[in-house]
Amino acid sequence: MSQQDALFTYTLRQADDLLILSHRLSEWCGHGPVLEEDIALTNRALDHIGEARNLYTYAGQVEGKGRDEDALAYLRNERQFVNTKLVEQPNGDYAHTIVRSFLFDAYHLPLAEALTKSADAQLAAIAAKAVKEAQYHVKHSSDWLIRFGDGTEESHRRAQEALDNLWTYSGDLFVMDAVHQDFVKAGIAPDLTKIKAAFDATVDRVLAEATLKRPADGFMATGGRQGKHSEHLGFILAEMQYLQRAYPGAEW
Amino acid sequence: MTDVKNLEELFQSKIDAEQKIEPKDWMPEKYRKTLIRQISQHAHSEVVGMLPEGNWITRAPNLRRKAILLAKVQDEAGHGLYLYSACETLGVSREQTIDDLLSGKAKYSSIFNYPTLSWADIGAIGWLVDGAAIMNQVMLCRTSYGPYARAMVRICKEESFHQRQGYEIMAVLAKGTPEQKEMAQDALNRWWWPSLMMFGPTDANSPHSAESMKWKIKRQSNDELRQTFIDRTVQQAEVIGLSIPDPDLKWNEATQHYDWGTIDWTEFNNVVAGNGPCNKERLVARNKAHDEGAWVREAALAHAAKKAKRKAA
Amino acid sequence: MSNNPNNWPLWEVFIQSKRGLEHKHVGSLHAADPQMAIENARDVYTRRQEGQSIWVVPAGAISSSQPDDAAMLFDPADDKTYRHPTFYTMPEGAKYI
């Protein structure tokens, strides 16, 4: 794989994570548990889609084949998407939504912080903007997880269930394949074992306060980075891409 | 008795002198009731209005449109919230108000009982529905009740991009492929008359209007606002090459306004009575969100109580 | 407003739009605790760069004057015009005063 291909793939991985998570969060818009939280969740969806757009645009430039953000988001199929399996998981109840975001946030913040020092100036610039947003995201999702864990019996049970169900997908965030290894060497991407250490620290701190139990690191359902997804992604894309597919080449 | 009469005179003299009424001021019970009814209906409309548009967030045709629509629907939630807050200054809690919506007792704008069938409907809603709403809202920025007027000022400021993004969608579709243009025209055909109905019954048939005008809750009549809306919108449709679905539409040189056809009030009354295409779906969706959010709201309260207790100990 | 203990309490929100300016009342919202009230205020009232600092106050903690007392409280200031600089006659030609 050329350096250019690798940078393209690496940028796409981050963009896909953010777009798919944003899409999932946007499904809540108008259906949130309380008006204030509906607004808060939409803010997160907007932050994620904003960062995704910057990354897609950059990925398109790196690739150099004239693909813009929409070509990358709307005209690739399931096997070409390289997001983690975590972000494509269905919203479930609000505990599942919060836990999914919490696991992602606990990874995204240290990743963004590390990327601000990337040898690639554009990735560093995009990350610098994302750091502030990611700080708020971690706070938002941890606050809610703590409320659930240390709230009522029901909320505690739901939060623990969500954590147990989603934990297996957290492993996908830390897969270090050849693309990633090369980039660590070149100083473009951070070593994911370091990001994992920061993730663990956040998870342990928050779960302790939430009185929730950290699931064992057993089998991890990975494969997203290679385009081997759960069945959910196909449905997301079918819905998301429908207009672009139905009216090829149209402007909107 | 004379006391109340004096108070009413004093109240009316404040209104006539263009002074705002504030929450702690004495006000006729009927003024309070009218405001509660109107503001809560308005709030419900914002919140129910999130549903038909929210439908298309996951299907928006590109990332720019997706972000815009998200931000727009989010604004509606904010507007609902500002209005529920204004309502609370009149002594009814948000929960009471929302319970009335969920039980089907309270009304909201009937326009949101129509379905969004194509992407062009998102354009039509922004252009026509928000356009019609803005007419009303600009007037309400000067309404006599202070908290309502302040909420409306904030809403108008935010709302100004809503109509423009909708018109932009329509403009792009209208000069797109033949299929896209057809989509835009079809949306205009379906949303035109319901948008005109948004201004409410004709002045002759408007039961609350005279009193609301006297109290300066309203400052322009339904028919006046409707006419201004038509005059402006016809021109905008011409610019993008779409046609208004009204064979009777004709410029009247003498009145300097458009003459236009007749609203099908049977349809209007039917939708208001609950027989619109989506009345049931909208209430089911609101009830589902409310019910499924109950444990979330409880958990937050329980945790806050625990934290406060630990802090006190 | 609501006495139902199952409802989130009401908070009044004050936003400072720029350093150096006062915090201004912008509206209210519901939240389970002060921290959440601040975060909700951020999401509800500062989506368009309206603020750089937020205060939240439980609505029940605000005491306010009664409209009936307005005359007693505020009218007595009406005839104290000597509190305003324009009350005084300055000799012609005097500068910087």
XYZ file of C-alpha atoms in Angstrom:
662
model
C 0.000 0.000 0.000
C 1.402 3.380 -0.949
C 1.771 6.122 1.618
C -1.041 7.976 -0.112
C -3.399 4.982 -0.027
C -2.600 4.467 3.612
C -3.318 8.073 4.535
C -6.568 7.895 2.584
C -7.653 4.749 4.422
C -6.611 6.098 7.788
C -8.559 9.332 7.312
C -11.570 7.418 6.060
C -11.624 5.209 9.149
C -12.064 8.199 11.380
C -14.568 9.880 9.095
C -16.707 6.739 8.828
C -16.785 6.313 12.618
C -18.010 9.875 13.031
C -20.574 9.808 10.241
C -22.161 6.537 11.302
C -22.285 7.554 14.965
C -23.747 10.915 13.986
C -26.349 9.133 11.887
C -27.339 6.928 14.800
C -27.580 9.902 17.180
C -29.626 11.822 14.646
C -32.239 9.061 14.757
C -33.068 10.370 18.245
C -33.907 13.868 17.025
C -37.511 14.521 18.030
C -37.711 11.393 20.178
C -35.412 12.190 23.115
C -36.333 11.471 26.734
C -36.747 15.169 27.531
C -36.614 18.295 25.375
C -33.331 19.568 26.822
C -31.629 16.241 26.143
C -33.037 16.066 22.637
C -31.211 19.322 21.942
C -28.022 18.132 23.637
C -27.926 14.914 21.627
C -28.459 16.754 18.367
C -25.540 19.013 19.243
C -23.372 15.916 19.483
C -24.651 14.623 16.163
C -23.772 17.986 14.618
C -20.265 17.961 16.109
C -19.636 14.484 14.704
C -20.968 15.232 11.246
C -18.935 18.438 11.154
C -15.697 16.610 11.893
C -16.646 13.820 9.476
C -17.124 16.336 6.670
C -13.684 17.843 7.240
C -12.138 14.403 7.181
C -13.986 13.234 4.053
C -12.998 16.353 2.204
C -9.392 15.791 3.173
C -9.556 12.086 2.288
C -10.864 13.043 -1.144
C -7.938 15.428 -1.657
C -5.436 12.811 -0.537
C -6.905 10.259 -2.923
C -6.786 12.748 -5.776
C -9.525 11.152 -7.863
C -11.979 13.990 -7.548
C -14.223 12.420 -4.946
C -15.778 14.953 -2.575
C -17.342 14.428 0.860
C -20.625 13.254 -0.620
C -19.071 10.829 -3.084
C -17.290 9.215 -0.159
C -20.277 9.186 2.178
C -23.013 8.291 -0.278
C -21.431 6.229 -3.014
C -19.449 3.568 -1.204
C -21.013 0.262 -0.201
C -20.987 -1.746 3.035
C -17.681 -3.479 2.366
C -15.965 -0.181 1.617
C -16.982 1.482 4.879
C -14.255 1.140 7.489
C -15.952 2.319 10.685
C -15.883 0.238 13.855
C -18.706 -2.137 14.617
C -19.348 -0.149 17.794
C -20.765 2.956 16.155
C -23.194 1.115 13.884
C -24.944 -0.671 16.759
C -28.619 0.295 17.088
C -29.676 2.989 19.547
C -31.574 0.596 21.818
C -32.776 2.247 25.003
C -31.178 5.473 26.201
C -28.661 3.499 28.285
C -27.379 1.756 25.143
C -27.119 5.071 23.335
C -25.191 6.642 26.199
C -22.859 3.677 26.684
C -22.103 3.475 22.958
C -21.210 7.168 22.949
C -19.276 6.902 26.188
C -17.048 4.112 24.857
C -16.465 6.054 21.679
C -15.829 9.352 23.500
C -13.334 7.737 25.875
C -11.368 6.686 22.767
C -12.022 9.743 20.619
C -10.740 12.368 23.046
C -7.234 10.916 23.600
C -7.070 10.103 19.884
C -7.884 13.678 18.926
C -5.418 15.002 21.497
C -2.676 12.799 20.098
C -3.524 13.698 16.509
C -3.007 17.388 17.228
C 0.696 16.410 17.177
C 0.433 14.408 13.971
C 3.155 14.825 11.344
C 0.284 15.389 8.923
C -0.636 19.060 9.275
C -4.188 18.693 8.001
C -5.065 15.831 10.348
C -3.548 17.841 13.180
C -5.652 20.883 12.321
C -8.888 18.884 12.144
C -8.053 17.217 15.446
C -7.338 20.546 17.140
C -10.889 21.627 16.493
C -12.290 18.261 17.533
C -10.523 18.193 20.904
C -12.751 20.844 22.456
C -15.873 19.104 21.235
C -14.616 15.718 22.396
C -13.933 17.060 25.898
C -17.551 18.071 26.171
C -18.719 14.747 24.756
C -16.815 12.766 27.376
C -18.313 14.928 30.074
C -21.839 14.566 28.710
C -21.768 10.801 28.313
C -19.924 10.164 31.607
C -22.345 12.378 33.520
C -25.264 10.395 32.155
C -23.602 7.035 32.760
C -22.962 8.045 36.364
C -26.572 9.171 36.729
C -27.778 5.833 35.408
C -25.365 3.702 37.402
C -25.937 5.618 40.600
C -29.588 6.510 39.963
C -32.485 4.093 40.341
C -32.417 0.308 40.404
C -33.873 0.241 36.925
C -31.386 2.693 35.461
C -28.506 0.795 37.066
C -29.731 -2.481 35.576
C -30.179 -0.930 32.130
C -26.750 0.716 32.190
C -25.009 -2.509 33.213
C -26.872 -4.427 30.520
C -25.872 -1.907 27.878
C -22.267 -2.053 29.006
C -22.262 -5.867 28.921
C -23.851 -5.889 25.462
C -21.635 -3.275 23.860
C -18.281 -4.058 25.456
C -17.426 -6.678 22.848
C -17.491 -3.958 20.169
C -15.036 -1.705 21.980
C -12.146 -3.854 20.792
C -12.649 -2.653 17.230
C -11.489 0.819 18.298
C -8.005 -0.438 19.087
C -7.175 -2.749 16.191
C -3.660 -1.993 14.948
C -3.200 -3.449 11.481
C -0.416 -2.828 8.963
C -1.887 0.496 7.787
C -1.890 1.775 11.290
C 1.555 0.406 12.201
C 3.128 2.224 9.256
C 1.514 5.433 10.294
C 2.695 5.172 13.843
C 6.242 4.813 12.503
C 5.804 7.859 10.297
C 4.517 9.920 13.219
C 1.149 10.491 11.558
C -1.051 8.381 13.839
C -0.694 7.613 17.537
C 0.050 4.170 18.906
C -3.353 2.781 19.820
C -2.005 0.989 22.889
C -1.415 4.464 24.339
C -4.924 5.537 23.417
C -6.187 2.327 25.009
C -4.425 3.217 28.259
C -6.196 6.582 28.359
C -9.474 4.884 27.455
C -9.028 2.370 30.297
C -8.331 5.135 32.791
C -11.490 7.046 31.802
C -13.612 3.912 31.797
C -12.364 2.809 35.220
C -12.829 6.235 36.756
C -16.350 6.703 35.442
C -17.539 3.156 36.095
C -16.291 3.380 39.668
C -18.316 6.527 40.249
C -21.274 4.973 38.474
C -20.976 1.823 40.637
C -21.015 -0.248 37.442
C -18.933 -3.332 36.733
C -16.407 -3.321 33.937
C -17.000 -6.366 31.729
C -14.071 -8.738 31.214
C -12.009 -8.188 28.052
C -13.130 -11.478 26.499
C -13.902 -12.038 22.850
C -13.868 -8.814 20.875
C -16.071 -8.470 17.814
C -13.661 -6.768 15.413
C -13.548 -6.513 11.632
C -15.054 -3.099 10.948
C -11.750 -1.604 9.782
C -11.613 -4.305 7.081
C -15.183 -3.615 6.031
C -16.538 -6.719 7.756
C -19.510 -5.226 9.546
C -22.520 -6.317 11.490
C -25.740 -6.562 9.490
C -26.852 -3.173 10.811
C -24.587 -1.103 8.573
C -26.300 -2.209 5.378
C -29.608 -0.846 6.580
C -28.048 2.438 7.677
C -26.513 2.923 4.239
C -29.660 1.845 2.398
C -31.537 4.609 4.187
C -28.807 7.214 4.114
C -27.795 6.761 0.477
C -31.209 6.234 -1.052
C -31.613 9.583 -2.817
C -28.088 9.602 -4.212
C -28.570 6.065 -5.503
C -32.063 6.652 -6.886
C -31.118 9.812 -8.802
C -27.507 9.349 -9.910
C -25.668 12.559 -10.569
C -28.416 14.884 -9.363
C -27.562 18.035 -7.404
C -29.365 18.656 -4.133
C -67.314 43.870 41.527
C -66.250 47.460 41.003
C -62.770 46.397 42.068
C -62.474 43.916 39.243
C -63.908 46.468 36.878
C -61.296 49.006 37.959
C -58.561 46.454 37.613
C -59.746 45.579 34.143
C -59.785 49.216 33.138
C -56.301 49.670 34.497
C -55.166 46.552 32.668
C -56.686 47.717 29.386
C -55.167 51.157 29.778
C -51.720 49.584 30.117
C -52.345 47.588 26.955
C -53.587 50.656 25.119
C -50.480 52.531 26.219
C -48.372 49.733 24.677
C -47.033 48.628 28.045
C -46.174 44.946 28.339
C -47.964 42.771 30.856
C -45.579 40.861 33.109
C -46.227 37.598 35.021
C -46.956 39.158 38.398
C -49.319 41.808 37.055
C -53.030 41.465 37.577
C -54.701 40.170 34.437
C -58.228 39.102 33.561
C -58.635 35.369 33.982
C -59.665 35.095 30.375
C -56.515 36.841 29.158
C -54.459 34.339 31.146
C -56.458 31.401 29.805
C -56.244 32.642 26.234
C -52.494 33.020 26.535
C -52.043 29.592 28.085
C -54.083 28.063 25.291
C -52.277 29.927 22.547
C -48.727 29.614 23.875
C -49.082 25.926 24.692
C -50.573 25.183 21.263
C -47.690 27.050 19.773
C -45.188 25.074 21.874
C -46.806 21.764 20.947
C -46.682 22.735 17.281
C -42.935 23.255 17.487
C -42.379 19.912 19.168
C -44.780 17.883 17.006
C -43.369 19.749 14.015
C -40.042 18.032 14.639
C -41.554 14.719 13.559
C -42.422 15.188 9.874
C -39.071 16.850 9.204
C -37.123 14.544 11.487
C -38.302 11.771 9.171
C -35.851 12.933 6.546
C -32.739 13.566 8.650
C -31.508 10.026 8.061
C -32.348 10.266 4.347
C -31.046 13.759 3.565
C -29.372 13.694 0.141
C -25.953 15.061 1.124
C -23.928 15.917 4.202
C -24.545 19.643 3.970
C -28.308 19.158 3.861
C -28.136 16.599 6.640
C -26.323 19.007 8.953
C -28.677 21.870 8.088
C -31.786 19.774 8.692
C -30.435 18.521 12.004
C -29.745 22.061 13.146
C -33.151 23.168 11.964
C -35.125 20.451 13.708
C -33.014 21.076 16.797
C -34.084 24.715 16.692
C -37.723 23.602 16.752
C -37.025 21.745 19.984
C -35.494 24.921 21.353
C -38.505 26.954 20.289
C -40.844 24.505 21.956
C -38.761 24.856 25.073
C -38.809 28.681 25.079
C -42.568 28.614 24.684
C -43.173 26.037 27.408
C -41.066 28.314 29.623
C -43.230 31.312 28.726
C -46.275 29.231 29.569
C -44.825 28.348 32.955
C -44.740 32.023 33.902
C -48.551 31.846 33.766
C -48.646 29.183 36.432
C -48.886 25.945 34.492
C -45.983 23.513 34.605
C -44.505 22.045 31.471
C -45.646 18.598 32.610
C -49.270 19.671 32.844
C -49.062 21.261 29.441
C -47.406 18.236 27.882
C -49.873 15.859 29.517
C -52.639 17.681 27.677
C -50.817 17.146 24.403
C -50.185 13.475 25.085
C -53.779 12.792 26.064
C -54.972 14.422 22.849
C -56.745 17.198 24.742
C -54.537 20.019 23.516
C -54.332 21.107 19.909
C -51.320 21.887 17.771
C -50.955 23.240 14.263
C -52.783 20.874 11.909
C -50.149 21.273 9.239
C -47.978 18.743 11.040
C -50.592 16.069 10.535
C -49.677 15.950 6.863
C -47.010 13.435 5.812
C -43.582 14.253 4.345
C -43.539 12.002 1.292
C -40.484 13.163 -0.605
C -37.330 15.180 -0.023
C -39.004 18.150 -1.683
C -41.444 18.222 1.222
C -38.560 19.360 3.414
C -38.096 22.265 1.036
C -41.809 23.008 0.964
C -42.086 22.943 4.750
C -39.220 25.378 5.185
C -40.428 27.701 2.468
C -44.193 27.598 3.011
C -44.855 26.307 6.507
C -42.047 28.221 8.168
C -42.813 31.142 5.899
C -46.405 31.199 7.109
C -45.319 30.696 10.701
C -42.879 33.599 10.481
C -45.674 35.961 9.401
C -47.458 35.136 12.583
C -44.339 35.135 14.727
C -43.095 38.528 13.605
C -46.445 39.934 14.674
C -46.162 38.116 18.004
C -42.810 39.740 18.795
C -44.991 42.738 19.725
C -47.626 40.770 21.623
C -48.738 42.295 24.917
C -47.517 39.552 27.256
C -43.835 40.163 28.051
C -42.503 36.593 28.374
C -44.321 35.529 25.184
C -42.977 38.516 23.256
C -39.436 37.833 24.482
C -39.653 34.169 23.484
C -40.902 35.221 20.050
C -38.028 37.655 19.539
C -35.581 34.853 20.200
C -37.516 32.492 17.954
C -37.735 34.955 15.072
C -34.007 35.539 15.229
C -33.344 31.819 14.919
C -36.158 31.082 12.513
C -34.905 33.346 9.772
C -32.638 30.680 8.303
C -35.409 28.082 8.258
C -37.417 29.610 5.478
C -34.331 30.377 3.427
C -32.976 26.833 3.612
C -36.370 25.516 2.492
C -36.599 27.915 -0.439
C -33.042 27.033 -1.405
C -33.953 23.329 -1.499
C -36.917 24.115 -3.757
C -34.847 26.357 -6.003
C -32.193 23.677 -6.494
C -34.815 21.014 -7.236
C -36.708 23.291 -9.606
C -33.654 23.743 -11.785
C -32.508 20.140 -11.400
C -33.475 17.081 -13.435
C -37.068 16.773 -14.729
C -37.740 14.259 -11.965
C -36.512 16.709 -9.341
C -38.607 19.521 -10.722
C -41.643 17.262 -10.673
C -40.857 16.389 -7.073
C -40.727 20.096 -6.171
C -43.962 20.926 -7.972
C -45.730 17.981 -6.360
C -44.620 19.140 -2.922
C -45.844 22.675 -3.614
C -49.167 21.263 -4.810
C -49.646 19.287 -1.635
C -48.429 21.925 0.877
C -49.911 25.090 -0.606
C -53.464 24.867 0.690
C -52.601 23.435 4.099
C -50.129 26.333 4.489
C -52.909 28.842 3.830
C -55.029 27.056 6.425
C -52.292 27.689 8.996
C -53.508 31.272 9.390
C -56.713 29.917 10.898
C -60.380 30.498 10.054
C -61.476 33.583 8.120
C -61.956 36.689 10.235
C -65.707 36.263 10.003
C -65.443 32.794 11.538
C -62.678 33.357 14.048
C -64.164 32.994 17.516
C -61.313 34.398 19.612
C -60.029 37.085 17.308
C -61.774 40.272 18.458
C -60.785 39.848 22.077
C -57.213 38.885 21.186
C -56.935 42.035 19.101
C -58.313 44.199 21.878
C -55.760 42.714 24.272
C -53.050 43.046 21.644
C -52.192 39.385 21.906
C -52.760 39.449 18.160
C -52.176 42.576 16.127
C -53.179 41.534 12.652
C -56.134 39.455 11.574
C -55.906 35.970 10.071
C -57.047 37.218 6.671
C -54.571 40.104 6.570
C -51.650 37.839 7.364
C -52.821 35.225 4.875
C -53.062 37.799 2.104
C -49.563 39.151 2.761
C -48.213 35.613 2.725
C -49.854 34.878 -0.625
C -48.622 38.105 -2.192
C -45.047 37.381 -1.187
C -45.011 33.678 -1.959
C -46.494 33.890 -5.448
C -43.582 36.075 -6.484
C -41.070 33.663 -4.960
C -42.653 30.727 -6.817
C -42.356 32.628 -10.082
C -38.661 33.256 -9.525
C -37.923 29.541 -9.310
C -40.370 28.566 -12.016
C -42.950 26.648 -9.992
C -46.685 27.219 -10.278
C -49.103 27.825 -7.439
C -51.893 25.216 -7.566
C -54.762 27.704 -7.656
C -56.593 28.313 -10.975
C -58.286 31.405 -9.517
C -55.037 33.127 -8.625
C -54.866 36.488 -10.361
C -53.228 39.862 -9.695
C -55.777 42.539 -8.865
C -54.573 45.947 -9.976
C -57.245 47.755 -7.955
C -56.479 46.147 -4.588
C -52.756 45.670 -5.333
C -53.149 42.115 -4.050
C -53.666 38.692 -5.531
C -57.189 37.374 -5.761
C -57.226 33.699 -5.041
C -59.490 30.640 -4.710
C -61.326 29.146 -1.773
C -59.914 27.094 1.071
C -61.517 23.694 1.582
C -62.633 24.257 5.162
C -64.150 20.778 5.374
C -60.673 19.350 5.029
C -59.375 21.827 7.601
C -62.039 20.914 10.129
C -61.464 17.251 9.523
C -57.760 17.480 10.254
C -58.388 19.625 13.337
C -60.887 17.024 14.531
C -58.170 14.377 14.408
C -58.823 12.840 11.006
C -55.731 14.123 9.209
C -53.384 11.706 7.508
C -50.948 11.526 10.436
C -52.748 12.678 13.612
C -52.484 9.248 15.216
C -48.852 8.685 14.248
C -47.787 12.027 15.697
C -49.386 11.398 19.077
C -48.128 7.834 19.207
C -44.579 9.089 18.558
C -44.803 11.785 21.252
C -46.269 9.351 23.774
C -43.628 6.750 23.011
C -40.801 9.250 23.540
C -42.387 10.424 26.771
C -43.010 6.941 28.162
C -39.638 5.551 27.191
C -37.955 8.610 28.690
C -39.639 8.182 32.066
C -36.924 5.995 33.595
C -34.249 8.392 32.292
C -35.867 11.389 33.959
C -36.365 9.437 37.183
C -32.761 8.257 37.230
C -31.456 11.812 36.894
C -33.612 12.977 39.791
C -32.672 10.008 41.971
C -28.999 10.632 41.323
C -29.320 14.363 42.023
C -31.015 13.551 45.336
C -28.276 11.103 46.305
C -25.595 13.605 45.441
C -27.264 16.395 47.381
C -27.610 14.108 50.381
C -23.956 13.085 50.273
C -22.941 16.722 50.018
C -25.062 17.631 53.032
C -23.682 14.739 55.122
C -44.052 26.072 39.502
C -44.722 22.367 39.594
C -44.895 20.677 42.959
C -44.710 17.189 41.561
C -41.503 15.700 43.000
C -41.141 13.510 39.895
C -40.489 16.505 37.672
C -37.156 18.133 37.089
C -37.016 21.533 38.782
C -37.151 24.792 36.843
C -34.007 26.969 36.536
C -33.626 30.536 35.389
C -30.720 31.093 33.023
C -28.424 34.126 32.822
C -25.880 34.473 30.037
C -22.904 36.759 29.729
C -22.454 37.384 26.048
C -19.000 38.926 26.241
C -16.347 39.429 28.883
C -16.937 42.673 30.698
C -20.700 42.678 30.163
C -23.351 41.735 32.707
C -25.091 38.377 32.865
C -28.532 38.802 31.372
C -31.659 36.758 31.942
C -32.432 34.773 28.790
C -35.102 32.294 29.829
C -35.548 29.106 31.773
C -35.265 25.352 31.468
C -35.569 22.119 33.418
C -32.724 20.080 34.876
C -32.216 17.536 37.630
C -29.183 19.254 39.177
C -27.097 22.439 38.864
C -24.468 20.840 36.654
C -27.088 19.570 34.232
C -28.763 22.958 34.277
C -25.516 24.579 33.110
C -25.000 22.003 30.384
C -28.591 22.288 29.210
C -28.300 26.055 29.201
C -25.218 25.727 27.021
C -27.096 23.536 24.548
C -30.358 25.484 24.635
C -29.263 29.102 24.881
C -25.787 29.353 23.321
C -26.128 27.506 20.024
C -25.291 30.671 18.103
C -22.291 31.995 20.001
C -24.527 33.966 22.362
C -22.443 33.402 25.440
C -19.171 32.945 27.208
C -20.411 32.424 30.760
C -23.575 30.931 32.255
C -25.369 31.337 35.579
C -28.272 29.128 36.565
C -30.528 29.803 39.548
C -33.321 27.580 40.878
C -36.468 29.466 39.879
C -37.867 29.094 43.394
C -34.869 30.903 44.892
C -35.700 34.187 43.185
C -37.597 36.774 45.220
C -39.213 39.580 43.342
C -40.919 42.862 44.072
C -44.704 43.018 43.699
C -46.267 45.099 40.933
C -48.560 46.676 43.548
C -45.526 48.094 45.309
C -44.095 49.598 42.163
C -45.374 53.106 42.869
C -44.025 53.104 46.418
C -40.702 51.623 45.385
C -39.917 53.510 42.243
C -41.884 56.736 42.005
C -40.007 58.533 44.818
C -36.969 58.654 42.550
C -38.887 60.677 39.980
C -38.321 64.116 41.523
C -34.676 63.644 42.452
C -33.461 65.048 39.203
C -30.358 66.485 40.915
C -28.971 62.938 40.698
C -28.521 63.426 36.979
C -25.654 65.442 35.492
C -27.959 67.365 33.170
C -29.576 68.997 36.240
C -26.655 71.388 36.659
C -25.942 74.599 34.786
C -22.320 74.961 33.818
C -20.721 78.350 33.154
C -20.277 78.976 29.475
C -16.826 78.216 28.126
C -15.870 75.695 30.807
C -14.296 72.606 29.263
C -13.957 68.962 30.262
C -16.781 69.047 32.792
